[in-house]
């Protein structure tokens, strides 16, 4: 085995020497290098094109405690760029093979694979990690992890984020020659939900065009996929990874919306993400602030844009803090919302952790939730000393009525466990 | 932040034996927006909404429409709605559960309504979709057909279309296709 000093030679230049752009708590020295190995635990979400690169780069950047989660199995078409996989691995879980390969090549690295859906893990699983690196290909999955990471965030009574509750995320994404890398520090930089409007609307063809006058090959493919499939296989969900399903549709067209993948784009984006992970953990330099775009399709452009938080973001924002007596009923709480100077919220519908406490409409739900009005809010919220509720209703601003949706941090007075911290809570 | 990580790691070791709280369900931004849509629903008498999974699952629901005008007067048509966690970035998935003789709804229940696909915008909401579906029954449109035969009949012979609709809704055959009674 090569001695460790030579392996960390390049890293040492960042971690052992002082610098001008370092963070306020940066203390160069071997202890920092050792702590990074001992205490920084990074989760890589996704073991595909980007995930393979992330694992390799993290392991080579001195991180020793890694875990990786991915629900997919290896396919032949992955092999051109997902370089940790070989032909004989086809059909095996990506997470397991990727972890094994990196551990074989880089000694001292521990990688725990998780072959499952991200939703299958308890929320607490994600709280175990210092930093979460995302190598995903869908809005849904990013949005889910973002919601989870932001749910750990707590604000103090002055609405400032409590630093120890911030779960940093580094998000990478690629499509063909284009890619992005971004740093999400919930409570400080915009979260995924703050900027979800950045995504272009999905292109969808009218169903009748598909059925009546399909003009392009894409129309024909969609027709086979959406309409013909159900006529013939009614009730069976189409699975683009099932060879028999694909073969059936092949007669009519092609269906899987394959995003073109280019190995070098993945490598560049991953490198940027892992460097940011290292910077967040060690503070050896200022982090990217906060969204890098890379475009290599015509010439080469990279640019960093500093996106702003949505102050009223339902996922990462502080919401409005309200202190209450434990004796207060749901009805009284709703009266308070009307009088509250920051809210002036009437016709409130209230939801807590997925339970609808009261709904103004439709009548069927109003009836089902009406009996809650006379119950104590403290009991309805499961006797938690503090938690987040979401309320929507109408508010009045400049004599005009607005419909609004608000996040509230409810704190009950005199209940054990309450200090000045309130959870920002799960969206 | 490594110092923080170090402190937290120590705390975690200490807390190892402490019991964890109950599992918490996290609501996605999509669920919250849907909650708003549902609590602000303002439906005409001819439309009713049901929640088969109870008051806490708003992501899956059913809407029944009883047109009070036009060819479909007197029929009851059931639609299922499936809403994604990234709603309103993505339109709700809507299917017609009642087999219907209609130019814009095929026999599998696929619905051709522009705001469900190509014209969906996040500013639209569940209310607009339900009104859109209602509109399909008061003004079926032969220019965007999913059921070609029905569309051709509506275009060429509205009287015959009307009688076909009555026959289908009463429970009977139109051509080779049987339609269960929905009046």
Coordinates of C-alpha atoms in Angstrom, one line a residue:
Chain A
X1 CA 0.0 0.0 0.0
X2 CA 1.3 3.4 -0.9
X3 CA 1.9 5.4 2.3
X4 CA -0.9 7.7 3.2
X5 CA 1.2 10.8 3.1
X6 CA 1.6 10.5 -0.6
X7 CA -2.0 9.8 -1.2
X8 CA -3.1 12.9 0.7
X9 CA -0.4 15.1 -0.8
X10 CA -2.7 17.3 -2.9
X11 CA -5.4 17.4 -0.2
X12 CA -2.8 18.5 2.3
X13 CA -2.1 21.6 0.4
X14 CA -5.7 22.6 1.1
X15 CA -6.0 21.3 4.6
X16 CA -2.6 21.9 6.2
X17 CA -1.9 25.5 5.1
X18 CA -3.5 28.8 6.1
X19 CA -5.2 30.8 3.4
X20 CA -7.0 34.1 2.7
X21 CA -10.3 32.7 1.5
X22 CA -10.8 30.2 4.3
X23 CA -13.9 30.1 6.5
X24 CA -13.9 31.6 10.0
X25 CA -13.5 28.3 11.8
X26 CA -10.8 26.9 9.5
X27 CA -7.8 25.6 11.5
X28 CA -5.3 24.1 9.2
X29 CA -3.3 21.0 10.4
X30 CA -3.3 17.3 10.4
X31 CA -6.1 17.2 13.0
X32 CA -8.4 18.7 10.4
X33 CA -7.5 16.0 7.9
X34 CA -8.0 13.3 10.5
X35 CA -11.3 14.8 11.7
X36 CA -12.5 14.9 8.2
X37 CA -11.9 11.2 7.9
X38 CA -13.3 10.3 11.3
X39 CA -16.4 12.6 11.6
X40 CA -17.6 13.6 8.2
X41 CA -20.2 11.2 7.0
X42 CA -21.5 11.7 3.5
X43 CA -24.5 10.2 1.8
X44 CA -24.5 9.8 -2.0
X45 CA -28.0 9.6 -3.3
X46 CA -28.0 7.8 -6.7
X47 CA -25.4 5.4 -8.0
X48 CA -25.9 6.1 -11.7
X49 CA -23.7 8.2 -14.0
X50 CA -23.2 11.0 -11.5
X51 CA -23.3 8.8 -8.4
X52 CA -20.4 6.6 -9.6
X53 CA -18.3 9.7 -10.1
X54 CA -19.3 11.2 -6.8
X55 CA -18.4 8.1 -4.8
X56 CA -15.0 7.8 -6.5
X57 CA -14.3 11.6 -6.1
X58 CA -15.3 11.6 -2.5
X59 CA -13.3 8.6 -1.6
X60 CA -10.2 10.1 -3.3
X61 CA -10.8 13.5 -1.5
X62 CA -10.2 12.0 1.9
X63 CA -13.8 11.1 3.0
X64 CA -13.8 7.7 4.6
X65 CA -17.3 7.3 5.8
X66 CA -19.7 7.1 2.8
X67 CA -23.1 5.5 2.2
X68 CA -24.9 5.3 -1.1
X69 CA -28.6 4.7 -1.8
X70 CA -30.1 3.7 -5.2
X71 CA -33.1 1.6 -6.1
X72 CA -31.9 0.5 -9.6
X73 CA -30.2 -2.5 -11.0
X74 CA -27.4 -2.3 -13.5
X75 CA -28.4 -2.3 -17.2
X76 CA -26.2 -2.9 -20.2
X77 CA -26.8 0.6 -21.4
X78 CA -25.2 2.0 -18.2
X79 CA -21.8 0.5 -18.9
X80 CA -20.5 3.2 -21.2
X81 CA -20.3 5.8 -18.5
X82 CA -21.0 4.1 -15.1
X83 CA -17.5 3.0 -15.0
X84 CA -17.7 1.1 -11.7
X85 CA -19.8 -1.6 -13.4
X86 CA -18.8 -4.5 -15.7
X87 CA -20.7 -6.6 -18.0
X88 CA -21.0 -9.4 -15.5
X89 CA -22.6 -7.0 -13.1
X90 CA -25.7 -6.5 -15.2
X91 CA -28.8 -7.2 -13.1
X92 CA -27.1 -6.5 -9.8
X93 CA -28.0 -3.6 -7.5
X94 CA -26.1 -0.5 -8.5
X95 CA -25.5 0.7 -4.9
X96 CA -23.9 -2.6 -3.8
X97 CA -21.6 -3.0 -6.8
X98 CA -20.5 0.6 -6.7
X99 CA -19.7 0.5 -3.0
X100 CA -17.7 -2.8 -3.5
X101 CA -15.7 -1.5 -6.4
X102 CA -14.7 1.8 -4.8
X103 CA -13.7 0.0 -1.6
X104 CA -11.6 -2.5 -3.6
X105 CA -9.7 0.3 -5.2
X106 CA -9.3 2.8 -2.4
X107 CA -8.1 1.4 0.8
X108 CA -9.5 2.6 4.1
X109 CA -12.8 3.8 2.7
X110 CA -16.0 2.4 4.2
X111 CA -19.1 2.6 1.9
X112 CA -22.4 1.2 3.1
X113 CA -24.8 0.5 0.2
X114 CA -28.6 0.8 0.5
X115 CA -30.5 -0.9 -2.3
X116 CA -33.9 0.7 -1.9
X117 CA -36.1 3.6 -2.7
X118 CA -35.2 6.9 -0.9
X119 CA -38.8 7.0 0.5
X120 CA -38.3 3.6 2.1
X121 CA -35.8 4.9 4.7
X122 CA -36.9 6.5 7.9
X123 CA -36.5 10.3 8.0
X124 CA -34.0 9.8 10.8
X125 CA -31.7 7.8 8.5
X126 CA -30.9 11.0 6.7
X127 CA -30.2 13.0 9.8
X128 CA -27.2 10.7 10.4
X129 CA -25.1 12.3 7.7
X130 CA -23.0 15.5 7.8
X131 CA -23.6 16.3 4.1
X132 CA -25.9 14.8 1.4
X133 CA -24.6 14.7 -2.2
X134 CA -27.3 14.2 -4.8
X135 CA -26.7 12.5 -8.1
X136 CA -30.3 12.2 -9.2
X137 CA -32.3 12.5 -12.5
X138 CA -35.7 13.6 -11.4
X139 CA -37.5 16.5 -9.8
X140 CA -39.5 14.3 -7.6
X141 CA -36.5 12.7 -5.9
X142 CA -34.7 16.0 -5.4
X143 CA -37.9 17.5 -4.0
X144 CA -38.3 14.6 -1.6
X145 CA -34.7 14.7 -0.3
X146 CA -34.9 18.5 0.0
X147 CA -38.1 18.2 2.1
X148 CA -36.4 15.7 4.4
X149 CA -33.2 17.7 4.8
X150 CA -35.1 20.9 5.5
X151 CA -37.3 19.1 8.1
X152 CA -34.2 18.9 10.4
X153 CA -33.8 22.7 10.3
X154 CA -34.7 24.6 13.4
X155 CA -35.0 28.4 13.9
X156 CA -34.4 30.3 17.1
X157 CA -37.0 32.7 18.5
X158 CA -35.5 35.5 16.4
X159 CA -36.1 33.5 13.2
X160 CA -32.4 32.8 12.7
X161 CA -31.5 29.3 11.6
X162 CA -29.7 27.2 14.2
X163 CA -26.5 26.2 12.6
X164 CA -26.2 22.8 14.1
X165 CA -29.6 21.8 12.5
X166 CA -28.5 22.8 9.0
X167 CA -28.2 19.7 6.8
X168 CA -26.0 20.8 3.8
X169 CA -26.8 19.3 0.4
X170 CA -24.8 19.4 -2.8
X171 CA -26.9 18.8 -5.9
X172 CA -25.5 17.8 -9.3
X173 CA -27.4 17.2 -12.5
X174 CA -26.4 16.6 -16.1
X175 CA -28.2 16.3 -19.4
X176 CA -26.0 15.7 -22.5
X177 CA -23.4 18.5 -22.6
X178 CA -25.1 20.5 -19.9
X179 CA -25.0 20.3 -16.2
X180 CA -25.4 22.1 -12.9
X181 CA -23.9 22.0 -9.4
X182 CA -25.5 23.8 -6.5
X183 CA -25.0 24.1 -2.8
X184 CA -28.0 24.1 -0.6
X185 CA -27.6 25.2 3.0
X186 CA -31.2 25.1 4.3
X187 CA -32.0 28.4 6.0
X188 CA -29.1 30.2 4.4
X189 CA -29.2 29.5 0.6
X190 CA -32.3 28.8 -1.4
X191 CA -33.6 25.2 -1.0
X192 CA -34.8 23.2 -4.0
X193 CA -38.4 24.3 -3.5
X194 CA -37.5 28.0 -3.4
X195 CA -36.4 27.8 -7.0
X196 CA -38.6 25.0 -8.4
X197 CA -40.0 27.5 -10.9
X198 CA -36.7 27.3 -12.7
X199 CA -37.7 24.1 -14.3
X200 CA -39.2 24.5 -17.7
X201 CA -42.7 23.0 -18.1
X202 CA -42.7 19.5 -19.3
X203 CA -43.6 19.0 -23.0
X204 CA -46.9 17.1 -23.3
X205 CA -48.8 16.4 -26.5
X206 CA -52.6 16.6 -26.5
X207 CA -54.0 13.1 -26.3
X208 CA -56.3 13.7 -29.2
X209 CA -53.4 14.7 -31.5
X210 CA -51.8 11.4 -30.6
X211 CA -54.9 9.5 -31.4
X212 CA -56.0 11.4 -34.4
X213 CA -53.2 13.0 -36.4
X214 CA -49.8 12.0 -35.0
X215 CA -47.4 14.0 -37.0
X216 CA -44.0 13.2 -35.5
X217 CA -42.3 10.1 -34.4
X218 CA -42.6 11.4 -30.9
X219 CA -46.4 11.5 -31.3
X220 CA -46.4 7.8 -32.4
X221 CA -44.3 6.7 -29.5
X222 CA -46.5 8.5 -27.0
X223 CA -49.6 7.0 -28.6
X224 CA -48.2 3.5 -28.3
X225 CA -47.1 4.1 -24.8
X226 CA -50.1 5.9 -23.4
X227 CA -53.1 4.7 -25.3
X228 CA -52.4 1.4 -27.0
X229 CA -50.6 -0.1 -24.0
X230 CA -53.7 0.4 -21.8
X231 CA -56.1 -1.0 -24.4
X232 CA -54.1 -4.2 -24.6
X233 CA -52.6 -4.5 -21.1
X234 CA -55.3 -2.6 -19.1
X235 CA -54.4 -2.4 -15.5
X236 CA -50.7 -3.4 -15.8
X237 CA -48.4 -0.4 -15.2
X238 CA -45.9 0.1 -18.0
X239 CA -42.4 -0.6 -16.9
X240 CA -39.7 0.7 -19.2
X241 CA -37.1 -1.5 -17.5
X242 CA -39.1 -4.6 -18.2
X243 CA -37.7 -6.2 -21.4
X244 CA -41.0 -7.8 -22.3
X245 CA -42.9 -4.5 -21.9
X246 CA -40.3 -2.7 -24.0
X247 CA -40.3 -5.4 -26.7
X248 CA -44.1 -5.0 -27.0
X249 CA -43.9 -1.3 -27.5
X250 CA -40.9 -1.6 -29.8
X251 CA -43.3 -2.8 -32.5
X252 CA -44.9 0.7 -32.4
X253 CA -42.0 2.9 -31.3
X254 CA -39.7 3.6 -28.5
X255 CA -40.8 4.9 -25.1
X256 CA -38.1 5.4 -22.5
X257 CA -37.4 9.1 -22.3
X258 CA -33.6 8.5 -22.2
X259 CA -31.7 11.6 -21.3
X260 CA -28.5 11.7 -23.3
X261 CA -25.6 11.1 -21.0
X262 CA -22.1 12.0 -21.6
X263 CA -19.4 10.7 -19.3
X264 CA -17.2 13.8 -19.3
X265 CA -20.2 16.0 -18.3
X266 CA -20.8 13.8 -15.3
X267 CA -17.1 13.9 -14.4
X268 CA -17.0 17.7 -14.5
X269 CA -20.2 18.2 -12.5
X270 CA -19.2 15.5 -10.0
X271 CA -15.8 17.2 -9.5
X272 CA -17.5 20.5 -8.8
X273 CA -19.9 18.8 -6.3
X274 CA -17.2 17.0 -4.4
X275 CA -15.0 20.0 -4.2
X276 CA -18.0 21.9 -2.6
X277 CA -18.5 19.0 -0.2
X278 CA -14.9 19.2 0.8
X279 CA -15.2 23.0 1.3
X280 CA -18.4 22.8 3.3
X281 CA -16.9 20.2 5.6
X282 CA -13.4 21.7 6.0
X283 CA -14.1 25.4 5.4
X284 CA -10.7 25.4 3.5
X285 CA -12.3 27.9 1.1
X286 CA -15.5 29.7 0.4
X287 CA -18.3 27.7 -1.1
X288 CA -19.9 28.1 -4.4
X289 CA -22.6 30.7 -4.1
X290 CA -24.8 29.1 -5.0
X291 CA -25.7 27.7 -8.4
X292 CA -23.2 26.8 -11.1
X293 CA -24.3 26.0 -14.6
X294 CA -22.1 24.3 -17.2
X295 CA -22.8 24.2 -20.9
X296 CA -20.4 22.4 -23.2
X297 CA -22.6 22.1 -26.2
X298 CA -21.5 25.2 -28.1
X299 CA -18.1 26.3 -27.0
X300 CA -18.0 26.1 -23.3
X301 CA -19.7 28.3 -20.7
X302 CA -19.8 28.1 -17.0
X303 CA -21.5 30.7 -14.9
X304 CA -22.3 31.0 -11.2
X305 CA -25.6 32.7 -10.3
X306 CA -26.5 33.6 -6.8
X307 CA -30.2 32.6 -6.4
X308 CA -32.2 34.1 -3.5
X309 CA -34.3 32.4 -1.0
X310 CA -38.0 32.6 -1.0
X311 CA -38.7 34.2 2.3
X312 CA -42.0 32.5 2.5
X313 CA -40.9 29.1 1.3
X314 CA -43.1 26.5 3.0
X315 CA -40.2 24.0 3.1
X316 CA -37.2 25.9 4.3
X317 CA -38.6 29.3 5.6
X318 CA -39.0 30.0 9.3
X319 CA -42.8 30.6 9.0
X320 CA -44.5 32.6 11.8
X321 CA -43.9 31.7 15.4
X322 CA -46.9 31.6 17.7
X323 CA -46.8 30.8 21.4
X324 CA -49.9 29.2 22.8
X325 CA -51.4 27.9 26.0
X326 CA -51.9 24.1 26.0
X327 CA -55.6 24.7 26.8
X328 CA -56.5 26.5 23.6
X329 CA -59.1 24.8 21.4
X330 CA -58.8 24.6 17.6
X331 CA -61.6 27.1 17.3
X332 CA -59.9 29.6 19.6
X333 CA -56.7 29.1 17.7
X334 CA -58.5 30.0 14.4
X335 CA -59.9 33.1 16.1
X336 CA -56.3 34.1 17.1
X337 CA -55.2 33.7 13.5
X338 CA -57.8 36.3 12.5
X339 CA -56.5 38.8 15.1
X340 CA -52.8 38.1 14.7
X341 CA -51.2 41.3 13.3
X342 CA -48.9 39.4 10.9
X343 CA -51.5 37.0 9.7
X344 CA -55.1 38.4 9.7
X345 CA -56.1 35.1 8.4
X346 CA -59.7 34.2 8.2
X347 CA -61.5 31.1 6.9
X348 CA -58.5 28.9 8.0
X349 CA -58.0 25.3 7.0
X350 CA -55.3 23.7 9.1
X351 CA -53.1 20.7 8.5
X352 CA -50.5 19.1 10.8
X353 CA -48.1 16.3 9.7
X354 CA -50.4 15.2 7.0
X355 CA -53.5 15.2 9.2
X356 CA -56.2 17.6 8.3
X357 CA -57.3 19.2 11.5
X358 CA -59.9 21.5 9.9
X359 CA -61.1 22.0 6.3
X360 CA -63.3 24.9 5.2
X361 CA -64.3 23.0 2.0
X362 CA -65.5 20.8 0.4
X363 CA -68.6 20.1 2.6
X364 CA -67.7 16.4 2.9
X365 CA -64.3 17.3 4.5
X366 CA -65.7 20.2 6.6
X367 CA -68.2 17.7 8.1
X368 CA -65.5 15.1 8.9
X369 CA -63.2 17.7 10.6
X370 CA -65.9 19.9 12.3
X371 CA -65.8 17.9 15.6
X372 CA -62.1 18.9 16.0
X373 CA -63.0 22.5 16.5
X374 CA -63.9 22.1 20.2
X375 CA -60.8 19.9 20.9
X376 CA -57.6 21.2 22.3
X377 CA -55.0 22.0 19.7
X378 CA -52.3 20.6 22.0
X379 CA -54.0 17.2 22.0
X380 CA -54.7 17.3 18.3
X381 CA -51.0 17.9 17.6
X382 CA -50.1 14.8 19.6
X383 CA -49.0 16.7 22.7
X384 CA -45.8 17.8 21.0
X385 CA -44.2 20.8 22.8
X386 CA -43.7 22.5 19.5
X387 CA -44.3 21.8 15.8
X388 CA -45.2 23.2 12.5
X389 CA -48.7 23.5 11.2
X390 CA -49.7 24.8 7.8
X391 CA -52.7 27.1 7.5
X392 CA -54.4 28.5 4.5
X393 CA -57.2 30.9 4.2
X394 CA -57.9 34.5 3.2
X395 CA -55.9 37.5 4.3
X396 CA -56.5 41.2 3.7
X397 CA -53.7 43.5 2.5
X398 CA -54.4 47.1 1.4
X399 CA -58.1 46.4 1.6
X400 CA -57.8 43.5 -0.9
X401 CA -58.5 39.9 -0.1
X402 CA -55.8 37.4 -0.9
X403 CA -55.8 33.7 -0.6
X404 CA -52.7 32.5 1.2
X405 CA -50.9 29.5 2.6
X406 CA -48.7 30.0 5.7
X407 CA -46.4 28.0 7.8
X408 CA -46.7 28.5 11.5
X409 CA -44.3 27.4 14.2
X410 CA -46.5 26.6 17.1
X411 CA -44.9 26.6 20.6
X412 CA -46.8 25.6 23.7
X413 CA -46.0 27.4 26.8
X414 CA -44.7 25.6 29.8
X415 CA -44.3 22.2 28.2
X416 CA -41.2 20.2 28.9
X417 CA -38.5 20.2 26.4
X418 CA -39.2 23.8 25.2
X419 CA -36.3 26.1 25.2
X420 CA -36.0 28.8 22.7
X421 CA -35.7 26.4 19.8
X422 CA -38.5 25.6 17.4
X423 CA -38.4 23.3 14.6
X424 CA -38.7 24.6 11.1
X425 CA -40.3 21.3 10.6
X426 CA -41.2 19.2 7.6
X427 CA -42.7 21.6 5.2
Chain B
X1 CA -18.4 22.8 9.6
X2 CA -16.2 19.8 10.7
X3 CA -16.2 21.0 14.3
X4 CA -20.0 20.9 14.3
X5 CA -20.0 17.4 12.8
X6 CA -17.6 16.3 15.5
X7 CA -19.8 17.7 18.3
X8 CA -22.9 16.2 16.7
X9 CA -21.2 12.8 16.4
X10 CA -20.4 12.9 20.1
X11 CA -24.0 13.9 20.9
X12 CA -25.3 11.1 18.8
X13 CA -23.2 8.5 20.6
X14 CA -24.6 9.8 23.9
X15 CA -28.1 9.8 22.6
X16 CA -27.8 6.3 21.2
X17 CA -29.9 4.8 23.9
X18 CA -32.5 7.5 24.0
X19 CA -35.6 6.5 22.3
X20 CA -36.5 8.1 19.0
X21 CA -39.7 10.0 18.6
X22 CA -42.6 8.6 16.7
X23 CA -42.2 8.4 12.9
X24 CA -43.2 11.7 11.4
X25 CA -44.9 12.1 8.1
X26 CA -43.4 14.9 6.1
X27 CA -45.7 16.8 3.8
X28 CA -44.3 17.7 0.4
X29 CA -44.8 21.2 -0.9
X30 CA -47.1 19.6 -3.5
X31 CA -49.4 18.2 -0.7
X32 CA -49.6 21.6 0.9
X33 CA -50.6 23.3 -2.3
X34 CA -53.2 20.6 -2.9
X35 CA -54.5 21.1 0.6
X36 CA -55.0 24.8 -0.4
X37 CA -56.7 23.9 -3.6
X38 CA -59.1 21.5 -1.9
X39 CA -60.0 23.8 1.0
X40 CA -60.9 26.5 -1.5
X41 CA -63.0 24.3 -3.8
X42 CA -66.1 26.0 -5.0
X43 CA -68.0 23.4 -7.0
X44 CA -71.4 23.8 -8.7
X45 CA -74.2 21.6 -7.5
X46 CA -73.7 19.2 -10.4
X47 CA -70.2 18.2 -9.2
X48 CA -69.3 16.3 -6.0
X49 CA -66.0 15.2 -4.6
X50 CA -65.3 12.1 -2.5
X51 CA -62.2 10.9 -0.7
X52 CA -62.2 7.1 -0.7
X53 CA -59.1 7.0 1.6
X54 CA -60.5 9.3 4.2
X55 CA -59.9 12.9 5.2
X56 CA -56.1 12.7 5.4
X57 CA -55.4 11.4 1.8
X58 CA -56.1 14.3 -0.5
X59 CA -53.8 13.1 -3.2
X60 CA -56.3 10.5 -4.5
X61 CA -59.9 11.4 -4.9
X62 CA -62.9 11.1 -7.0
X63 CA -65.2 13.6 -8.6
X64 CA -68.7 12.8 -9.9
X65 CA -70.3 15.0 -12.5
X66 CA -74.0 15.2 -13.2
X67 CA -74.5 17.5 -16.2
X68 CA -77.6 19.7 -15.8
X69 CA -77.6 20.7 -19.5
X70 CA -76.8 19.3 -22.9
X71 CA -76.6 15.8 -24.4
X72 CA -75.5 14.2 -21.2
X73 CA -78.2 15.7 -18.9
X74 CA -79.2 13.2 -16.2
X75 CA -76.1 11.0 -16.4
X76 CA -73.5 10.6 -13.6
X77 CA -69.9 10.3 -14.6
X78 CA -67.1 9.4 -12.1
X79 CA -63.5 10.6 -12.5
X80 CA -60.5 9.5 -10.5
X81 CA -57.8 12.1 -9.7
X82 CA -54.2 11.2 -8.8
X83 CA -52.0 14.0 -7.8
X84 CA -48.2 13.8 -7.8
X85 CA -46.0 15.0 -4.9
X86 CA -44.6 17.7 -7.3
X87 CA -48.0 19.1 -8.0
X88 CA -48.6 21.8 -9.3
X89 CA -45.4 21.3 -11.4
X90 CA -47.2 18.4 -12.9
X91 CA -50.9 18.2 -13.8
X92 CA -53.1 15.8 -11.9
X93 CA -53.7 12.5 -13.6
X94 CA -57.4 12.2 -14.4
X95 CA -59.3 9.1 -15.7
X96 CA -63.0 8.7 -16.4
X97 CA -64.2 5.6 -14.5
X98 CA -67.6 5.5 -16.1
X99 CA -67.7 4.1 -19.6
X100 CA -69.0 6.9 -21.8
X101 CA -69.9 7.5 -25.4
X102 CA -68.1 10.8 -25.9
X103 CA -65.9 12.2 -28.6
X104 CA -63.2 13.5 -26.2
X105 CA -63.1 10.5 -23.8
X106 CA -62.1 7.1 -25.1
X107 CA -63.4 3.7 -23.9
X108 CA -60.5 3.2 -21.6
X109 CA -61.3 6.4 -19.7
X110 CA -58.5 8.6 -21.2
X111 CA -59.7 12.2 -21.3
X112 CA -58.6 14.8 -23.9
X113 CA -58.7 18.1 -22.1
X114 CA -56.1 20.6 -23.0
X115 CA -55.4 21.8 -19.4
X116 CA -54.7 18.2 -18.3
X117 CA -51.7 18.0 -20.7
X118 CA -50.3 20.5 -23.1
X119 CA -51.9 23.6 -21.6
X120 CA -51.4 22.7 -17.9
X121 CA -49.9 25.6 -15.9
X122 CA -49.0 25.7 -12.2
X123 CA -51.4 28.6 -11.7
X124 CA -54.3 26.4 -12.6
X125 CA -55.9 24.3 -9.8
X126 CA -58.2 21.4 -9.1
X127 CA -61.3 23.7 -9.4
X128 CA -60.3 24.7 -12.9
X129 CA -59.8 21.0 -13.9
X130 CA -63.2 20.0 -12.6
X131 CA -64.9 22.9 -14.4
X132 CA -63.0 21.8 -17.5
X133 CA -64.3 18.3 -17.2
X134 CA -67.9 19.6 -16.7
X135 CA -67.4 21.7 -19.9
X136 CA -66.6 18.6 -21.8
X137 CA -70.1 17.3 -21.1
X138 CA -72.0 20.5 -21.9
X139 CA -70.0 21.1 -25.1
X140 CA -68.4 17.9 -26.5
X141 CA -66.0 18.8 -29.3
X142 CA -65.6 16.8 -32.5
X143 CA -62.4 18.6 -33.4
X144 CA -60.3 16.9 -30.7
X145 CA -61.5 13.4 -30.9
X146 CA -60.4 10.4 -28.8
X147 CA -63.4 8.3 -29.8
X148 CA -63.3 8.8 -33.5
X149 CA -66.7 7.2 -34.3
X150 CA -68.5 9.3 -31.7
X151 CA -66.8 12.4 -33.0
X152 CA -67.8 11.6 -36.6
X153 CA -71.4 11.1 -35.6
X154 CA -71.5 14.4 -33.6
X155 CA -70.1 16.3 -36.6
X156 CA -72.2 14.7 -39.3
X157 CA -75.5 13.9 -37.6
X158 CA -76.0 15.6 -34.2
X159 CA -79.6 14.1 -33.9
X160 CA -78.1 10.6 -34.2
X161 CA -75.4 11.5 -31.7
X162 CA -78.0 12.6 -29.3
X163 CA -79.9 9.4 -29.5
X164 CA -76.6 7.4 -29.3
X165 CA -75.8 9.2 -26.1
X166 CA -79.2 8.5 -24.6
X167 CA -79.0 4.9 -25.5
X168 CA -75.5 4.5 -24.0
X169 CA -76.5 6.3 -20.8
X170 CA -79.6 4.2 -20.4
X171 CA -77.4 1.1 -20.6
X172 CA -77.1 -0.4 -24.1
X173 CA -75.2 -0.9 -27.3
X174 CA -73.9 1.8 -29.6
X175 CA -72.5 -0.2 -32.6
X176 CA -70.5 -3.1 -31.1
X177 CA -69.8 -1.4 -27.8
X178 CA -71.9 -1.9 -24.7
X179 CA -72.2 0.9 -22.2
X180 CA -73.4 0.3 -18.7
X181 CA -76.3 2.4 -17.4
X182 CA -75.2 5.7 -15.8
X183 CA -78.5 7.5 -15.2

